[in-house]
Coordinates of C-alpha atoms in Angstrom, one line a residue:
M1 CA 20.5 16.7 -1.8
T2 CA 21.7 12.8 -2.2
L3 CA 21.2 10.0 0.4
F4 CA 24.6 10.4 1.4
Q5 CA 24.5 14.4 2.2
I6 CA 21.4 13.6 4.2
L7 CA 22.5 10.7 6.4
A8 CA 25.9 13.3 6.8
V9 CA 24.0 16.1 8.3
L10 CA 21.8 13.8 10.4
L11 CA 24.6 12.2 11.9
T12 CA 26.8 15.6 12.4
L13 CA 23.8 17.1 13.8
T14 CA 23.2 13.8 16.3
A15 CA 26.7 13.8 17.1
A16 CA 27.2 17.7 17.9
F17 CA 23.9 17.8 19.9
S18 CA 24.9 14.7 22.2
A19 CA 28.1 16.2 22.8
I20 CA 26.2 19.4 23.8
N21 CA 23.8 17.3 26.0
Y22 CA 27.0 15.4 27.4
H23 CA 28.7 18.6 28.4
F24 CA 25.8 21.1 29.6
I25 CA 22.6 19.4 29.8
K26 CA 22.9 16.0 31.1
L27 CA 19.7 14.4 30.4
P28 CA 19.5 10.6 29.0
T29 CA 21.0 10.7 25.4
M30 CA 17.9 10.5 23.8
I31 CA 16.0 13.3 25.3
G32 CA 18.6 15.6 25.6
V33 CA 19.4 15.4 21.9
M34 CA 15.8 15.9 21.5
V35 CA 15.7 18.8 23.4
V36 CA 18.9 20.5 22.1
A37 CA 16.9 19.9 18.5
L38 CA 13.8 21.7 20.1
I39 CA 16.2 24.7 21.0
M40 CA 17.5 25.2 17.7
S41 CA 14.4 24.9 16.1
S42 CA 12.7 27.3 18.5
S43 CA 16.0 29.5 17.7
I44 CA 15.6 29.3 13.7
I45 CA 11.7 30.1 14.3
A46 CA 12.8 33.3 16.5
L47 CA 15.2 34.6 14.1
N48 CA 12.6 34.5 11.5
Q49 CA 10.5 37.2 13.5
L50 CA 13.9 39.0 13.4
G51 CA 14.2 39.0 9.7
V52 CA 16.8 36.2 9.5
D53 CA 14.8 33.4 7.7
L54 CA 16.5 29.9 7.8
R55 CA 13.2 27.8 7.5
P56 CA 13.3 27.3 4.1
W57 CA 16.9 25.2 4.2
A58 CA 15.2 23.8 7.4
H59 CA 12.1 22.5 5.2
T60 CA 14.3 21.3 2.4
L61 CA 15.9 19.2 4.6
L62 CA 13.1 17.9 6.4
G63 CA 11.1 17.6 3.2
E64 CA 14.0 15.5 1.8
I65 CA 14.2 13.1 4.9
N66 CA 10.3 12.4 4.6
F67 CA 9.9 11.7 8.0
D68 CA 6.8 8.9 8.0
K69 CA 8.4 6.9 5.1
T70 CA 12.0 7.4 7.0
L71 CA 10.4 5.7 10.0
L72 CA 8.0 3.7 9.1
Q73 CA 9.5 2.3 6.1
G74 CA 13.2 2.1 7.1
M75 CA 14.3 2.8 10.9
L76 CA 11.5 1.2 12.3
S77 CA 12.2 -2.4 11.5
F78 CA 15.7 -2.0 13.2
L79 CA 14.6 -0.5 16.4
L80 CA 12.2 -3.3 16.6
F81 CA 14.4 -5.7 16.0
A82 CA 17.0 -4.6 18.3
G83 CA 14.1 -4.3 21.4
A84 CA 12.6 -7.8 20.8
L85 CA 16.0 -9.5 20.5
H86 CA 16.2 -9.0 24.6
I87 CA 12.9 -10.0 25.6
D88 CA 12.8 -13.0 27.5
L89 CA 10.2 -15.4 25.6
R90 CA 9.4 -17.5 28.9
A91 CA 8.7 -14.4 31.0
L92 CA 6.7 -12.9 28.0
R93 CA 4.4 -16.1 27.7
D94 CA 3.6 -15.7 31.5
E95 CA 2.1 -12.4 30.5
A96 CA 0.9 -13.6 26.9
W97 CA -3.0 -12.8 27.9
T98 CA -2.6 -9.3 29.2
V99 CA -0.2 -8.4 26.4
I100 CA -2.7 -9.6 23.9
V101 CA -5.8 -8.2 25.6
L102 CA -3.9 -4.8 26.0
A103 CA -2.3 -4.6 22.5
T104 CA -5.6 -5.3 20.7
G105 CA -8.4 -4.7 22.8
G106 CA -6.8 -1.8 24.7
V107 CA -6.1 0.2 21.4
V108 CA -9.0 -0.3 20.2
V109 CA -11.0 0.9 23.4
S110 CA -8.7 3.9 23.5
T111 CA -9.3 4.7 20.2
G112 CA -12.5 5.0 20.6
I113 CA -12.5 7.2 23.8
V114 CA -9.9 9.4 22.3
A115 CA -12.0 10.3 19.3
L116 CA -15.3 10.6 21.3
L117 CA -13.6 13.0 23.6
T118 CA -11.5 15.1 21.4
Y119 CA -14.4 15.5 19.0
R120 CA -16.2 16.8 21.9
G121 CA -13.2 18.8 23.3
L122 CA -12.1 20.6 20.0
G123 CA -16.3 21.3 19.8
L124 CA -15.6 23.5 22.9
I125 CA -12.9 25.8 21.6
G126 CA -14.4 26.2 18.2
L127 CA -12.2 23.9 16.4
E128 CA -14.6 21.7 13.6
L129 CA -12.5 18.1 12.9
S130 CA -15.0 15.4 11.7
F131 CA -15.5 12.3 13.7
G132 CA -14.2 10.1 11.4
Y133 CA -10.7 12.1 11.7
C134 CA -11.0 12.0 15.5
L135 CA -11.0 8.5 14.9
V136 CA -7.6 8.8 12.8
F137 CA -6.4 10.5 15.8
G138 CA -7.4 8.1 18.3
A139 CA -5.7 5.3 16.4
L140 CA -2.5 7.0 15.8
I141 CA -2.1 8.1 19.4
S142 CA -3.3 5.3 21.3
P143 CA -0.5 2.5 20.5
T144 CA 2.6 3.2 23.1
D145 CA 5.8 3.9 21.2
P146 CA 8.1 0.8 21.7
I147 CA 11.1 2.9 20.7
A148 CA 10.2 5.6 23.3
V149 CA 9.3 2.9 26.0
L150 CA 12.3 0.6 25.5
G151 CA 14.8 3.4 25.8
I152 CA 12.8 4.9 29.3
L153 CA 12.5 1.4 31.0
R154 CA 16.3 0.4 30.7
Q155 CA 16.7 3.1 33.3
A156 CA 13.5 2.4 35.3
K157 CA 14.3 -0.5 36.8
A158 CA 10.8 -1.9 37.0
P159 CA 9.9 -5.4 38.3
K160 CA 10.4 -8.0 35.8
S161 CA 6.9 -8.9 35.3
L162 CA 6.2 -5.4 35.0
E163 CA 8.4 -4.5 32.7
I164 CA 7.9 -7.4 30.1
R165 CA 4.0 -6.2 30.4
I166 CA 4.9 -2.5 29.2
T167 CA 7.4 -3.4 26.7
G168 CA 5.8 -6.6 25.1
E169 CA 2.4 -4.8 24.6
S170 CA 4.4 -1.5 23.6
L171 CA 6.4 -4.0 20.6
F172 CA 2.9 -5.6 19.5
N173 CA 0.5 -2.5 19.6
D174 CA 2.1 -0.7 17.0
G175 CA 1.4 -3.2 14.6
V176 CA -2.0 -3.5 15.7
G177 CA -2.2 0.6 16.2
V178 CA -1.0 0.6 12.1
V179 CA -3.5 -1.6 11.2
L180 CA -6.4 0.4 12.5
F181 CA -4.9 3.9 11.3
I182 CA -4.9 2.4 7.7
A183 CA -8.4 0.9 8.4
V184 CA -10.0 4.5 10.0
L185 CA -8.0 6.4 7.7
G186 CA -9.5 4.7 4.5
I187 CA -13.0 5.4 6.4
A188 CA -12.3 8.8 7.1
T189 CA -11.1 9.8 3.5
G190 CA -13.8 7.7 1.8
A191 CA -11.1 5.6 0.3
G192 CA -12.1 2.5 2.5
Q193 CA -15.0 0.2 3.4
A194 CA -16.7 1.0 6.6
S195 CA -17.9 -2.5 7.3
L196 CA -16.9 -4.6 10.3
G197 CA -16.2 -7.4 8.1
H198 CA -13.8 -5.3 6.1
I199 CA -11.8 -4.3 9.0
A200 CA -11.5 -7.7 10.4
L201 CA -10.3 -9.1 7.2
L202 CA -7.4 -6.6 7.2
F203 CA -6.7 -7.2 10.8
V204 CA -6.6 -10.8 9.8
E205 CA -4.1 -9.9 6.9
E206 CA -2.1 -7.7 8.3
A207 CA -1.7 -8.8 12.1
L208 CA -2.1 -12.5 12.3
G209 CA -0.4 -12.6 9.0
G210 CA 2.7 -10.6 10.4
I211 CA 3.1 -13.0 13.0
A212 CA 2.8 -16.0 10.7
F213 CA 5.0 -14.3 8.7
G214 CA 7.5 -13.7 11.4
L215 CA 7.4 -17.4 12.7
V216 CA 8.3 -18.5 9.0
I217 CA 11.5 -16.0 8.2
G218 CA 12.3 -16.1 11.9
W219 CA 12.7 -19.8 11.7
V220 CA 14.7 -20.0 8.4
T221 CA 17.1 -17.5 9.7
Y222 CA 17.6 -19.8 12.8
R223 CA 18.0 -22.7 10.6
V224 CA 20.9 -20.7 8.7
L225 CA 22.6 -19.3 11.8
K226 CA 22.8 -23.0 13.4
G227 CA 24.8 -24.2 10.4
I228 CA 27.3 -21.2 10.6
N229 CA 29.9 -20.4 13.1
N230 CA 31.1 -16.9 12.0
Y231 CA 30.0 -14.2 13.9
Q232 CA 30.3 -11.7 10.9
V233 CA 28.3 -13.5 8.5
E234 CA 25.8 -14.3 11.4
I235 CA 25.4 -10.3 11.9
L236 CA 24.9 -10.0 8.1
I237 CA 22.2 -12.7 8.1
T238 CA 20.3 -10.7 10.8
L239 CA 20.6 -7.8 8.7
A240 CA 19.2 -9.4 6.0
L241 CA 16.3 -10.7 7.8
V242 CA 15.4 -7.2 9.0
T243 CA 15.6 -5.3 5.9
G244 CA 14.7 -8.1 3.7
G245 CA 11.6 -10.0 5.9
Y246 CA 10.2 -6.3 6.6
S247 CA 10.3 -5.3 2.8
L248 CA 9.0 -8.7 1.7
A249 CA 6.0 -8.4 4.5
S250 CA 5.0 -5.0 2.9
L251 CA 4.8 -6.6 -0.6
I252 CA 2.4 -9.1 0.7
H253 CA 0.1 -6.9 2.7
T254 CA 1.3 -8.2 6.2
S255 CA 2.5 -6.3 9.0
G256 CA 6.3 -5.8 8.8
P257 CA 6.3 -4.6 12.4
I258 CA 4.5 -7.3 13.8
A259 CA 6.7 -9.9 11.5
I260 CA 9.8 -8.3 12.7
V261 CA 9.4 -8.7 16.4
V262 CA 8.0 -12.2 16.1
A263 CA 11.4 -12.7 14.2
G264 CA 13.4 -11.2 17.0
L265 CA 12.1 -13.2 19.3
L266 CA 12.8 -16.4 17.9
I267 CA 16.2 -15.3 17.2
G268 CA 16.5 -13.7 20.4
N269 CA 15.6 -16.9 22.2
Q270 CA 15.9 -20.0 20.1
G271 CA 18.6 -18.6 17.9
R272 CA 20.5 -17.3 21.0
K273 CA 20.3 -20.6 22.6
F274 CA 21.1 -23.2 20.0
A275 CA 22.5 -21.5 17.0
M276 CA 25.3 -19.2 18.3
S277 CA 28.4 -19.5 20.1
D278 CA 29.6 -17.2 22.9
T279 CA 31.7 -15.0 20.4
T280 CA 28.6 -14.6 18.3
R281 CA 26.2 -13.9 21.3
D282 CA 28.5 -11.3 22.6
N283 CA 29.3 -9.4 18.8
L284 CA 25.4 -9.8 17.7
D285 CA 24.5 -7.9 21.0
S286 CA 26.8 -5.2 20.8
F287 CA 26.1 -4.6 17.0
W288 CA 22.2 -4.5 17.8
E289 CA 22.8 -2.2 21.0
I290 CA 25.1 0.1 18.9
V291 CA 22.5 0.4 16.1
D292 CA 19.7 0.8 18.6
E293 CA 21.7 4.0 20.5
I294 CA 22.6 5.4 16.9
L295 CA 19.0 5.2 15.5
N296 CA 17.1 6.2 18.9
A297 CA 19.3 9.1 18.8
V298 CA 18.7 10.2 15.1
L299 CA 14.8 10.0 15.6
F300 CA 14.7 11.7 18.7
L301 CA 17.0 14.4 16.8
L302 CA 14.3 14.6 14.2
I303 CA 11.4 14.8 16.6
G304 CA 12.9 18.0 17.6
L305 CA 13.3 19.1 14.1
E306 CA 10.1 18.8 13.1
V307 CA 8.6 21.5 15.3
L308 CA 9.7 23.5 12.2
I309 CA 6.8 22.4 10.0
I310 CA 4.2 22.3 12.6
D311 CA 1.3 24.8 12.4
L312 CA 1.5 26.4 16.0
R313 CA -1.5 28.8 15.6
W314 CA -2.9 29.4 19.4
S315 CA -6.1 27.3 18.7
Y316 CA -3.9 24.5 17.7
V317 CA -1.9 24.4 20.5
L318 CA -4.9 25.0 22.9
A319 CA -6.2 21.7 21.1
G320 CA -3.0 19.9 21.8
L321 CA -3.0 20.8 25.6
L322 CA -6.3 19.6 25.8
A323 CA -5.3 16.5 24.3
I324 CA -2.7 15.5 26.8
P325 CA -5.2 14.6 29.8
I326 CA -7.8 13.1 27.0
V327 CA -4.7 10.8 26.1
L328 CA -3.9 10.1 29.6
A329 CA -7.3 9.7 30.6
S330 CA -8.2 7.0 27.6
R331 CA -4.8 5.1 28.7
L332 CA -6.1 4.7 32.0
I333 CA -9.2 3.5 31.3
S334 CA -8.2 0.9 28.4
V335 CA -5.5 -0.1 31.0
G336 CA -6.9 -0.1 34.2
A337 CA -10.6 -2.1 32.8
P338 CA -8.7 -5.3 31.7
L339 CA -6.3 -5.5 34.3
S340 CA -8.5 -4.7 37.3
V341 CA -10.5 -8.0 35.7
M342 CA -6.9 -10.2 35.3
R343 CA -5.8 -9.5 38.4
R344 CA -8.4 -11.2 40.2
R345 CA -7.0 -14.3 39.0
R346 CA -3.1 -13.7 39.3
A347 CA -1.4 -11.5 41.2
M348 CA 0.0 -8.3 40.2
E349 CA 2.4 -5.5 41.5
R350 CA 0.6 -3.0 43.5
G351 CA 0.6 0.4 41.1
T352 CA 0.7 -1.6 37.7
V353 CA -2.5 0.3 36.5
R354 CA -0.8 4.0 37.3
T355 CA 2.7 2.6 36.3
M356 CA 1.4 1.5 32.9
T357 CA -0.8 4.6 32.2
W358 CA 2.3 7.0 33.0
G359 CA 4.7 4.9 31.3
G360 CA 2.8 4.3 28.3
L361 CA 4.7 6.7 26.0
R362 CA 3.9 8.3 22.7
G363 CA 6.8 8.8 20.2
G364 CA 8.3 8.8 17.1
I365 CA 5.6 6.7 15.2
S366 CA 2.6 8.6 16.1
V367 CA 4.3 12.0 14.5
A368 CA 4.7 9.3 11.2
L369 CA 1.4 8.3 11.1
A370 CA 0.5 12.0 11.6
L371 CA 2.4 13.0 8.9
A372 CA 0.9 10.3 6.6
V373 CA -2.7 11.6 6.9
P374 CA -3.5 13.4 3.5
P375 CA -3.0 17.0 2.8
G376 CA -5.9 19.4 4.4
P377 CA -6.7 21.4 7.3
H378 CA -7.5 18.1 9.2
R379 CA -4.3 17.1 8.9
D380 CA -2.8 20.5 10.2
I381 CA -4.8 19.9 13.5
I382 CA -3.9 16.4 14.1
L383 CA -0.1 16.9 13.1
T384 CA 0.1 19.8 15.8
V385 CA -1.9 18.1 18.3
T386 CA -0.2 14.7 17.9
Y387 CA 3.3 16.8 18.2
I388 CA 2.1 18.5 21.6
V389 CA 1.2 15.2 23.2
V390 CA 4.4 13.5 21.9
L391 CA 6.6 16.1 23.4
F392 CA 4.7 16.0 27.0
S393 CA 5.0 12.1 26.9
I394 CA 8.5 12.2 26.3
L395 CA 9.5 15.2 28.3
V396 CA 7.4 15.1 31.1
Q397 CA 6.7 11.4 31.4
G398 CA 9.4 10.0 30.2
M399 CA 11.5 12.0 32.5
T400 CA 9.6 11.1 35.7
V401 CA 8.6 7.2 34.7
A402 CA 11.6 6.0 37.1
S403 CA 10.6 7.9 39.7
A404 CA 7.1 7.1 39.7
V405 CA 8.2 3.2 39.4
K406 CA 10.1 3.5 42.8
R407 CA 6.9 5.5 44.3
W408 CA 4.3 3.3 43.0
V409 CA 5.4 -0.1 42.8
A410 CA 5.4 -2.2 46.0
P411 CA 8.6 -4.7 46.1
E412 CA 6.3 -7.6 46.0
P413 CA 3.3 -8.8 44.0
S414 CA -0.3 -8.3 45.7
T415 CA -3.8 -10.0 44.8

């Protein structure tokens, strides 16, 4: 299939499923599209049991799309920029230490807890997965997905400080999680070094290098925007920043996700205030909002379709169900421990830990990283377990996080 044909199929399915959801299911658009895609995928699997095998066509389509590369090397840059563009930098600065601790130490702690509990849990049900690959699973499932989080939080109406905490963490822990995933995957496969020094060097190159590179490309773009007063040209410049900046970051071995988030924060604050007219701001916001909505819908469509390539043998499904409380428990510990220390010095809303635990959604990035694991029996286990955790996260946590915020969070912060 040509690129145009793939895009035609994806956009047509997304539009059709959005319409079905709008008329009949009436869920939030992203979740509704994924539910309809799951229904269609389940129908294809059921038809196969009746002798009507449509899976070869579906496998061909999904093989052409290559989910992990499509998301990690394409869609992710647009979605992260669109999310970062509307984050208030002053509010984020107030929560800087919280975000830094949760996005770095929190991810590392969660990875270790998930790995240990998963290794023990799989042994209890008779599945074998080396501790190295359990670490791989911990690394890919620990970061919260900014794409899923941002979409749901818009409807949750959480207090501003809590929203900044969750969105800021999700935007940055994504890049940290990818770096950690690369490191532990190299160790598990024997392709990388297991030394702490090597992992620290990789972190500096990818994470800190991504921040520095994001500041550079963001500042250059800001200076260019400041000298232009034409919203069509300025929108094109932001597109060049996202595509060119993300690609260049990969070439120089820094974190593209972190670089784009930093650049997006700079353009969304400094650029919006000093380099744009009111007309440009309005058109830029409208453009990136549309891009964000379309790509989110397509992403959730792909998540729903990926069930067609998942190995759904009973032992793997049981492992996935076992992983759900493990991931939630690790999230509770990795968030609760540092916040319990921090709240001694600053006020936080009642229910912050519970809300951040339940609101720490997993999404397409975890699935994409699982698909990036080299082929083998370990990959099948990791992919199925990851997929089940992501489905639970989006369908159960995502659908209830708004009511959880209303129930758990007090209107006034407490010490």
